[in-house]
Short mmCIF file of C-alpha atoms and ligand atoms in Angstrom, two decimals:
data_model
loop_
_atom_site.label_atom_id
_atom_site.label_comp_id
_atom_site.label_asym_id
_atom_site.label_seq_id
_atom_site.Cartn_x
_atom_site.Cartn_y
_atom_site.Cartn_z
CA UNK A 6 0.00 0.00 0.00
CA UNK A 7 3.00 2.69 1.02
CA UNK A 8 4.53 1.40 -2.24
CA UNK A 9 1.21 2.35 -4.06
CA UNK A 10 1.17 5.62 -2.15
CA UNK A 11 4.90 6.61 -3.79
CA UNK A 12 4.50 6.07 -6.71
CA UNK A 13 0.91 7.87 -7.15
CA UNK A 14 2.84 10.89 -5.55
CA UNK A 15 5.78 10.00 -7.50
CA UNK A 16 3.71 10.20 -11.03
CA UNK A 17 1.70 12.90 -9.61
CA UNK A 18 5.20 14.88 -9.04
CA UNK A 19 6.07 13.96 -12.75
CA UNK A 20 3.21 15.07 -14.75
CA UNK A 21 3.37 18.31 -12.64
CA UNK A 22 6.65 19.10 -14.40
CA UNK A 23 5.89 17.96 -17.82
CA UNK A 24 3.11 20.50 -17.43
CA UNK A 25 4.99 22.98 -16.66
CA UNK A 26 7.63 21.94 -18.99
CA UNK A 27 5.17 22.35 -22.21
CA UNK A 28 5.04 26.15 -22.71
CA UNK A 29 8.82 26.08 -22.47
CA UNK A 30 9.42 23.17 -24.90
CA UNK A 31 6.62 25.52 -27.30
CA UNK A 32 8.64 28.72 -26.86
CA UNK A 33 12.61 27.04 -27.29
CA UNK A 34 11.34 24.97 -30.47
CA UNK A 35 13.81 25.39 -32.85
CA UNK A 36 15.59 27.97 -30.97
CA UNK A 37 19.45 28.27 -30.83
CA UNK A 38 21.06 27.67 -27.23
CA UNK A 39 24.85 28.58 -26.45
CA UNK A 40 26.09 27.05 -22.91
CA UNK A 41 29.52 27.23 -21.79
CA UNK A 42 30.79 25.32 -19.49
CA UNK A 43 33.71 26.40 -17.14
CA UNK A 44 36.19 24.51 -16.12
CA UNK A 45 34.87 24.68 -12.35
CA UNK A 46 31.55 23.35 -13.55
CA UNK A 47 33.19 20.58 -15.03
CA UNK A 48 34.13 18.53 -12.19
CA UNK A 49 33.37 14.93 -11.81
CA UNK A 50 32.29 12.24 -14.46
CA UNK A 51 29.15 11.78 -12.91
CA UNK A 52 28.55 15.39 -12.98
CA UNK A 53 29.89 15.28 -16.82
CA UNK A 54 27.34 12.52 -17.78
CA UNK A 55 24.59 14.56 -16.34
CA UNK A 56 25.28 17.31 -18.52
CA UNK A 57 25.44 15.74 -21.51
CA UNK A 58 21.80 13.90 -20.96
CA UNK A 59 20.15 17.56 -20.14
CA UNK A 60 21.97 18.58 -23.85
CA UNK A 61 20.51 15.64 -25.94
CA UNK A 62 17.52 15.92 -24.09
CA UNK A 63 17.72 19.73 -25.79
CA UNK A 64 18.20 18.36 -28.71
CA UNK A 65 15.88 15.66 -28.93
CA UNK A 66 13.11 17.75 -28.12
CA UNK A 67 13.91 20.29 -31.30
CA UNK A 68 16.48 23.15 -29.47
CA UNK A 69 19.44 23.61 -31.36
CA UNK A 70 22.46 23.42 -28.56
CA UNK A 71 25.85 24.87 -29.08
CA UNK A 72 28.51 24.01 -25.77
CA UNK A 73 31.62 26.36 -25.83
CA UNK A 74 33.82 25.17 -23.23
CA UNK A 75 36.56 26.35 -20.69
CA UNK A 76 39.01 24.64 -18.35
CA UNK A 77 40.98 27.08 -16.75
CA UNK A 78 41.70 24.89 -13.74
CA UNK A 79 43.08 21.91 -16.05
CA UNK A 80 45.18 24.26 -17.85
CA UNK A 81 46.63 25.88 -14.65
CA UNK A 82 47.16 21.75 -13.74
CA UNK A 83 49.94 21.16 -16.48
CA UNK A 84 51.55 23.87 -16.11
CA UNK A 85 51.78 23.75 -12.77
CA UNK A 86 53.21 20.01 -13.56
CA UNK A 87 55.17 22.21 -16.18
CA UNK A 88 57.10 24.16 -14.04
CA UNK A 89 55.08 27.05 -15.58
CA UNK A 90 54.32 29.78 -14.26
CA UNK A 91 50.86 31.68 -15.06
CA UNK A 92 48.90 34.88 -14.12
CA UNK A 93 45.40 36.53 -14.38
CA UNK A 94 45.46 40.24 -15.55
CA UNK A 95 41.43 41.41 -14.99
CA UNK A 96 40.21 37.45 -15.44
CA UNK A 97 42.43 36.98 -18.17
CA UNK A 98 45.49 34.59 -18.18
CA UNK A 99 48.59 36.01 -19.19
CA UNK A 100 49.63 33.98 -22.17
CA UNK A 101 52.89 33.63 -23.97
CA UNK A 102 54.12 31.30 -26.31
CA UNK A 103 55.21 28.32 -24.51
CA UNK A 104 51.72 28.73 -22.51
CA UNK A 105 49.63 29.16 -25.11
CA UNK A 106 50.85 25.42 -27.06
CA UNK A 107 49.83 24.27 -23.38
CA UNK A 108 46.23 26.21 -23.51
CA UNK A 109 45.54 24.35 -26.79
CA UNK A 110 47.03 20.90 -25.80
CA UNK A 111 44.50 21.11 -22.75
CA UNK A 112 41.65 22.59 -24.43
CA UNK A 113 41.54 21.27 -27.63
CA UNK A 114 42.46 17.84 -26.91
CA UNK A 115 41.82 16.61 -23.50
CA UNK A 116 38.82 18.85 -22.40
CA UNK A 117 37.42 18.72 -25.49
CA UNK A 118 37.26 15.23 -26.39
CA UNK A 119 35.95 14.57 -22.75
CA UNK A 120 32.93 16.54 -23.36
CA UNK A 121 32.34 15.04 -27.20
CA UNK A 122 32.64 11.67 -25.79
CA UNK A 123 30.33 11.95 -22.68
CA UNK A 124 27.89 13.85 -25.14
CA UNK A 125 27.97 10.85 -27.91
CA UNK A 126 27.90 8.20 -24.99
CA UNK A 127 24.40 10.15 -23.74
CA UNK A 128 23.17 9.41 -27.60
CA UNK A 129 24.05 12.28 -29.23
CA UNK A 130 26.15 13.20 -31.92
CA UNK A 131 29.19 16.23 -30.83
CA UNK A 132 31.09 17.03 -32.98
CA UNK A 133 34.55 19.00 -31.47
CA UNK A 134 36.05 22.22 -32.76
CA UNK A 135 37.61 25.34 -32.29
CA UNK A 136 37.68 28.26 -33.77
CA UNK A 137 40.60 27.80 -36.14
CA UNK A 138 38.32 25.14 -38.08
CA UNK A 139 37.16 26.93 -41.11
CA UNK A 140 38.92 30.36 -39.10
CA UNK A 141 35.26 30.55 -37.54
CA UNK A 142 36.81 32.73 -35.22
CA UNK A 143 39.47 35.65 -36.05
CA UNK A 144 41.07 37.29 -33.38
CA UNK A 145 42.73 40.41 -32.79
CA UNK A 146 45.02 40.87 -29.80
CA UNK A 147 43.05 42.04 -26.83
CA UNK A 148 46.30 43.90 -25.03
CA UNK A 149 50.05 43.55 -25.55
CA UNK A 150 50.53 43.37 -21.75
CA UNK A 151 48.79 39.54 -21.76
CA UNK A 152 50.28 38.23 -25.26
CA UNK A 153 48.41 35.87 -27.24
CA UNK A 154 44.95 36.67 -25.45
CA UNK A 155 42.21 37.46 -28.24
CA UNK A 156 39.41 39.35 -29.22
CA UNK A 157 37.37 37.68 -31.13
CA UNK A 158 36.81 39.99 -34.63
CA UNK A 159 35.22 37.90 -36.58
CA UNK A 160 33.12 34.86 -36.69
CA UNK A 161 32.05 33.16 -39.46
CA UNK A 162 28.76 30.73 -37.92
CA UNK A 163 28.39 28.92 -41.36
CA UNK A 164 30.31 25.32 -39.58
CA UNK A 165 28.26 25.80 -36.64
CA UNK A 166 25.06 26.54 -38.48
CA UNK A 167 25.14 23.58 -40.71
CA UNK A 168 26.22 21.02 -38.00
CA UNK A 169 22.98 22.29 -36.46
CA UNK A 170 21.10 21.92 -39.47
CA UNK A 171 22.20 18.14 -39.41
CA UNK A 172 20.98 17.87 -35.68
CA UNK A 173 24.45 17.24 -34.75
CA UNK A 174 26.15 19.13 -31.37
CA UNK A 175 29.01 21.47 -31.69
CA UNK A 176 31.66 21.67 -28.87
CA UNK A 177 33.58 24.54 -29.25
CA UNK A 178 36.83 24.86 -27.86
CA UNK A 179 37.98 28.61 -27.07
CA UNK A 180 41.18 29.04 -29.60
CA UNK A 181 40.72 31.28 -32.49
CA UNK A 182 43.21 32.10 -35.15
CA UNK A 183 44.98 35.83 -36.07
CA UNK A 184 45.09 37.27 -39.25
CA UNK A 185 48.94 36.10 -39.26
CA UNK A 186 48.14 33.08 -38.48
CA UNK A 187 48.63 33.32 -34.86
CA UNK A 188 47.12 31.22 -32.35
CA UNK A 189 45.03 32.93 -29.56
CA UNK A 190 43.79 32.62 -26.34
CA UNK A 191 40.15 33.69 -26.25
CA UNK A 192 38.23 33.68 -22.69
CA UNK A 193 35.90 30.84 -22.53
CA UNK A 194 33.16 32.90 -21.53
CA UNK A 195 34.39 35.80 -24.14
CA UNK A 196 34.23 33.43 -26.88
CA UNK A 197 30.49 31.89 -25.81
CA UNK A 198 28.89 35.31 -25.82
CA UNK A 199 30.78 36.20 -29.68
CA UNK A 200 29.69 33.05 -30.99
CA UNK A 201 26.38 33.43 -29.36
CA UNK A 202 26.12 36.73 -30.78
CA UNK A 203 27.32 35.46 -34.13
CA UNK A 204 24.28 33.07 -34.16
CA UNK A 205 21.77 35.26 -33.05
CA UNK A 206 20.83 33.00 -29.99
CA UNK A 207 18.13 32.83 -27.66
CA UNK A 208 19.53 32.61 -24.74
CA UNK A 209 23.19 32.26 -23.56
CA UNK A 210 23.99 29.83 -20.61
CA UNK A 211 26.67 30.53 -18.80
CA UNK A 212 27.31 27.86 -16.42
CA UNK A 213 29.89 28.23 -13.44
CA UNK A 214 30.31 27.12 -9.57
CA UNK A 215 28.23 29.73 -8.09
CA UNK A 216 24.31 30.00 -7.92
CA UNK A 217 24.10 33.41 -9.93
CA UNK A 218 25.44 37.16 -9.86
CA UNK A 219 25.27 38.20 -6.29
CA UNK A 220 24.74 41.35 -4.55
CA UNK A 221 26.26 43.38 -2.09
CA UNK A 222 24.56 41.61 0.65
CA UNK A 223 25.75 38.21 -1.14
CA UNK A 224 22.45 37.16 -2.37
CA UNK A 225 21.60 35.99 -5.72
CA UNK A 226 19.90 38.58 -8.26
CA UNK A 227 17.55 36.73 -9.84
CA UNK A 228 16.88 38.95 -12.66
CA UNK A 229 19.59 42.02 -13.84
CA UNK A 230 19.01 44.50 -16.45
CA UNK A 231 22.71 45.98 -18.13
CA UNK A 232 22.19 48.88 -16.30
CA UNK A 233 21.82 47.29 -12.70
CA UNK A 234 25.10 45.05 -14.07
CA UNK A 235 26.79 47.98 -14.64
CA UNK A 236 26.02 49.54 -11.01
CA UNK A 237 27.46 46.73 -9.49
CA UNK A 238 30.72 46.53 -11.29
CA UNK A 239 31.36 50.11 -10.51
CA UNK A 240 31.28 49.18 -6.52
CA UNK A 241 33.14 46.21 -7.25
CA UNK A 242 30.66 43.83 -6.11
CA UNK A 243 31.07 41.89 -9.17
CA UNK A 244 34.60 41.30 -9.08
CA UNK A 245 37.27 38.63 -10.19
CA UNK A 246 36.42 35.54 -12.69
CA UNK A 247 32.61 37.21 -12.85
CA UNK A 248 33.70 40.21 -14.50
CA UNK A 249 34.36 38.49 -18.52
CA UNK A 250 31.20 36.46 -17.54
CA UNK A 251 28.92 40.09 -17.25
CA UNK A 252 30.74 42.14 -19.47
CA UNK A 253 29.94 39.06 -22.16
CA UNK A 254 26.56 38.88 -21.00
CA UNK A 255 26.36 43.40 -21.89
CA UNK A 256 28.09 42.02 -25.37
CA UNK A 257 26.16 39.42 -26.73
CA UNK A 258 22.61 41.25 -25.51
CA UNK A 259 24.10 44.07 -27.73
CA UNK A 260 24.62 41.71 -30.24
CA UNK A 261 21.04 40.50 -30.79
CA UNK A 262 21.21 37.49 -27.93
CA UNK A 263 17.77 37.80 -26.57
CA UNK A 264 19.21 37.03 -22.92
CA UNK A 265 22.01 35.85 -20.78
CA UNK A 266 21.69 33.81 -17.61
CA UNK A 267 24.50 33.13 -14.96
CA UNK A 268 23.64 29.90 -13.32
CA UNK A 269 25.48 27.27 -11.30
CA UNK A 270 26.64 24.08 -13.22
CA UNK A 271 27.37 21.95 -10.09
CA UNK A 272 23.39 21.75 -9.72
CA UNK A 273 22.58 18.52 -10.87
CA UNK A 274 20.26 19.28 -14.62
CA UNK A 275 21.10 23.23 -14.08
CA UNK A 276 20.35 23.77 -17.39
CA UNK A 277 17.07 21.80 -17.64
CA UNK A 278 15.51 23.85 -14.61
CA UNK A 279 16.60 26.79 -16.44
CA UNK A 280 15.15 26.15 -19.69
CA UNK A 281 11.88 24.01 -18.64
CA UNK A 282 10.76 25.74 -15.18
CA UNK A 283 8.42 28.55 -14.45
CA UNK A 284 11.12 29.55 -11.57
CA UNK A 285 14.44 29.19 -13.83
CA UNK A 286 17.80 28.90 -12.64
CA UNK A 287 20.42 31.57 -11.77
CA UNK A 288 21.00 34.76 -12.27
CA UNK A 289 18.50 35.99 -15.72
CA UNK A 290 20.06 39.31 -17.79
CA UNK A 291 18.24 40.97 -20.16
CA UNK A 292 19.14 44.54 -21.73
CA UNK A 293 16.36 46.37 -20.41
N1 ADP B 15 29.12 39.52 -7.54
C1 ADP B 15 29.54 38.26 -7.71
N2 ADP B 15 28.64 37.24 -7.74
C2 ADP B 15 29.03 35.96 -7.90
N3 ADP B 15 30.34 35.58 -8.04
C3 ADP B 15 31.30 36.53 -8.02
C4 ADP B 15 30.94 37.91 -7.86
N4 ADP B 15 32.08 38.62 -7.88
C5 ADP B 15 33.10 37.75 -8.05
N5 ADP B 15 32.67 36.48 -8.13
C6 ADP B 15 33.53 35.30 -8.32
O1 ADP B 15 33.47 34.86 -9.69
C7 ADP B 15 33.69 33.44 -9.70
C8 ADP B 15 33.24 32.84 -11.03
O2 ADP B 15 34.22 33.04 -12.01
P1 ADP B 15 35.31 31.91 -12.43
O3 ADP B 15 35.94 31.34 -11.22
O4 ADP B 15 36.17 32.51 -13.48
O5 ADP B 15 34.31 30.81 -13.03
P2 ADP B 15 34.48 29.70 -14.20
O6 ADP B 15 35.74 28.97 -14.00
O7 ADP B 15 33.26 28.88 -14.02
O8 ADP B 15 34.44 30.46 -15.52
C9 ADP B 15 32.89 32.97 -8.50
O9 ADP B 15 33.32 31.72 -8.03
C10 ADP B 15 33.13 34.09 -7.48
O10 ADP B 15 34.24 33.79 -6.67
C1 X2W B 16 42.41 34.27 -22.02
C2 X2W B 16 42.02 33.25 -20.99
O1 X2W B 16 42.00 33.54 -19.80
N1 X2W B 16 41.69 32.03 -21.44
C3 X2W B 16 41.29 30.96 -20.58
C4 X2W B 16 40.66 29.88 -21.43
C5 X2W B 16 39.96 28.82 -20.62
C6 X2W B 16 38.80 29.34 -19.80
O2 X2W B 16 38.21 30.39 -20.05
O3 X2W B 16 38.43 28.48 -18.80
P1 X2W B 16 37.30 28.68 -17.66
O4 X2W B 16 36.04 28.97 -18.38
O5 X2W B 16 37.29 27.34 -17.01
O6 X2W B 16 37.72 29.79 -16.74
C7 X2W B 16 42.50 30.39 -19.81
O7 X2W B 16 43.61 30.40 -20.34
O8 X2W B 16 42.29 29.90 -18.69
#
């Protein structure tokens, strides 16, 4: 009889959310959906495999995901193991030449390939890149002072636009090319919001290892416009690693994304609650 009991509360529980889930799997049909995923979000396998179930669930159910990755910690691993030293200049890593070969050893190979392979193991079909592939991304440098860093200039979305066409999932590692045929160092969260921008998205996930953009008082802003942002820069409340994450969000709102939200990736199916919940996930940032 308890077992009965459960499972009526159990099923009751679960068409509950597929109720609510139905305006939101209306409204993102079709609709394009950058998420990058930070290196701190990326923790264990287990939290890995989750991940890659919420994206094919996305893109079984007709949303068109796009996963630009970090992995800032991993890189700071080898060269640590290196004997390399490496610093941050406002959230960006210092990069020369022998660091940068390191960046794209990391990024493009290990971190990469871990997220392609947990992504085709969940059933769907990644595909890995960065932006040298067809020069999708052309950089200019972003300062002298922190060497091979980039700014990402231009973006061709053609790759990315036909892998979606095909239904298949791009993971985009954050290396983009100069017009001397440099290699550069782009921000992971830098490069998200270009490409995002690039693709006219819907929304932009950024996914990290705190619950949102918090205020003064340390609580979680639930929903920002650019200006209230841009208040809270000025006082240095936002400070550190968040400051690329809301000076991409300002970007790629600019750029035609319809909106930007900050959420934790260490939740267990962050990015479903944020897409297919009434209450969302995070930190929500919209221009106005
Ligand atoms: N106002 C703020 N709200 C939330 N986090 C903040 C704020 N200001 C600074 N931070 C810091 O930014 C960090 C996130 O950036 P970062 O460590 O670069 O993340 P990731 O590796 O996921 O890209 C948080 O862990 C937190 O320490
Ligand atoms: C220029 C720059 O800082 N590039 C980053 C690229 C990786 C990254 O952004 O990783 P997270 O998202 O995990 O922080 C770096 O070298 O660490």
């Amino acid at each position: 009889m308890k077992i009965r009991e459960d499972m009526n509360r159990d099923n009751a529980a679960i068409a509950r959310t597929l109720n609510e889930a139905l305006p939101y799997l209306r409204r993102y049909d079709d609709a394009i959906v950058v998420i990058k995923l930070g290196g701190h979000a990326m923790g264990s396998d287990e939290g890995m495999a989750s991940f890659a179930r919420d994206v094919v669930l996305m893109r079984t159910v007709g949303i068109n995901p796009v996963v630009v990755h970090g992995g800032g910690p991993m890189i700071n691993q080898l060269l640590e193991r290196l004997g390399v030293k490496s610093e941050f200049v406002r959230g960006k890593r210092v990069t020369d030449a022998e660091t940068m070969s390191v960046v794209e050893m990391v990024l493009a190979g290990e971190v990469n390939k871990r997220i392609v392979q947990a992504i085709n193991s969940a059933g769907g079909r990644a595909v890995g890149l960065t932006g040298k592939d067809t020069d999708m991304i052309v950089c200019t440098q972003t300062d002298p002072e922190l060497g091979f860093v980039g700014t990402p200039s231009e973006i061709d979305p053609r790759l990315l636009e036909s892998l979606l066409r095909d239904e298949m999932i791009p993971v985009l590692a954050p290396i983009g090319t100069g017009e001397n045929d440099e290699t550069f160092n782009i921000n992971g969260d830098t490069c998200a919001g270009a490409i995002a921008g690039a693709l006219k998205a819907d929304r932009l996930l950024l996914l990290t290892d705190v619950a949102g953009v918090k205020d003064a008082s340390g609580e979680v802003v639930t929903a920002l416009s650019a200006k209230t942002v841009r208040e809270l820069t000025e006082q240095g409340v936002i400070a550190g690693g968040m400051i690329p994450k809301t000076e991409t969000a300002l970007e790629a709102l600019e750029a035609g994304v319809r909106a930007v939200v900050i959420l934790d990736g260490r939740v267990p199916n962050a990015v479903l609650l944020e897409l297919f919940t009434s209450h969302g996930a995070g930190s929500l940032i919209r221009k106005e």
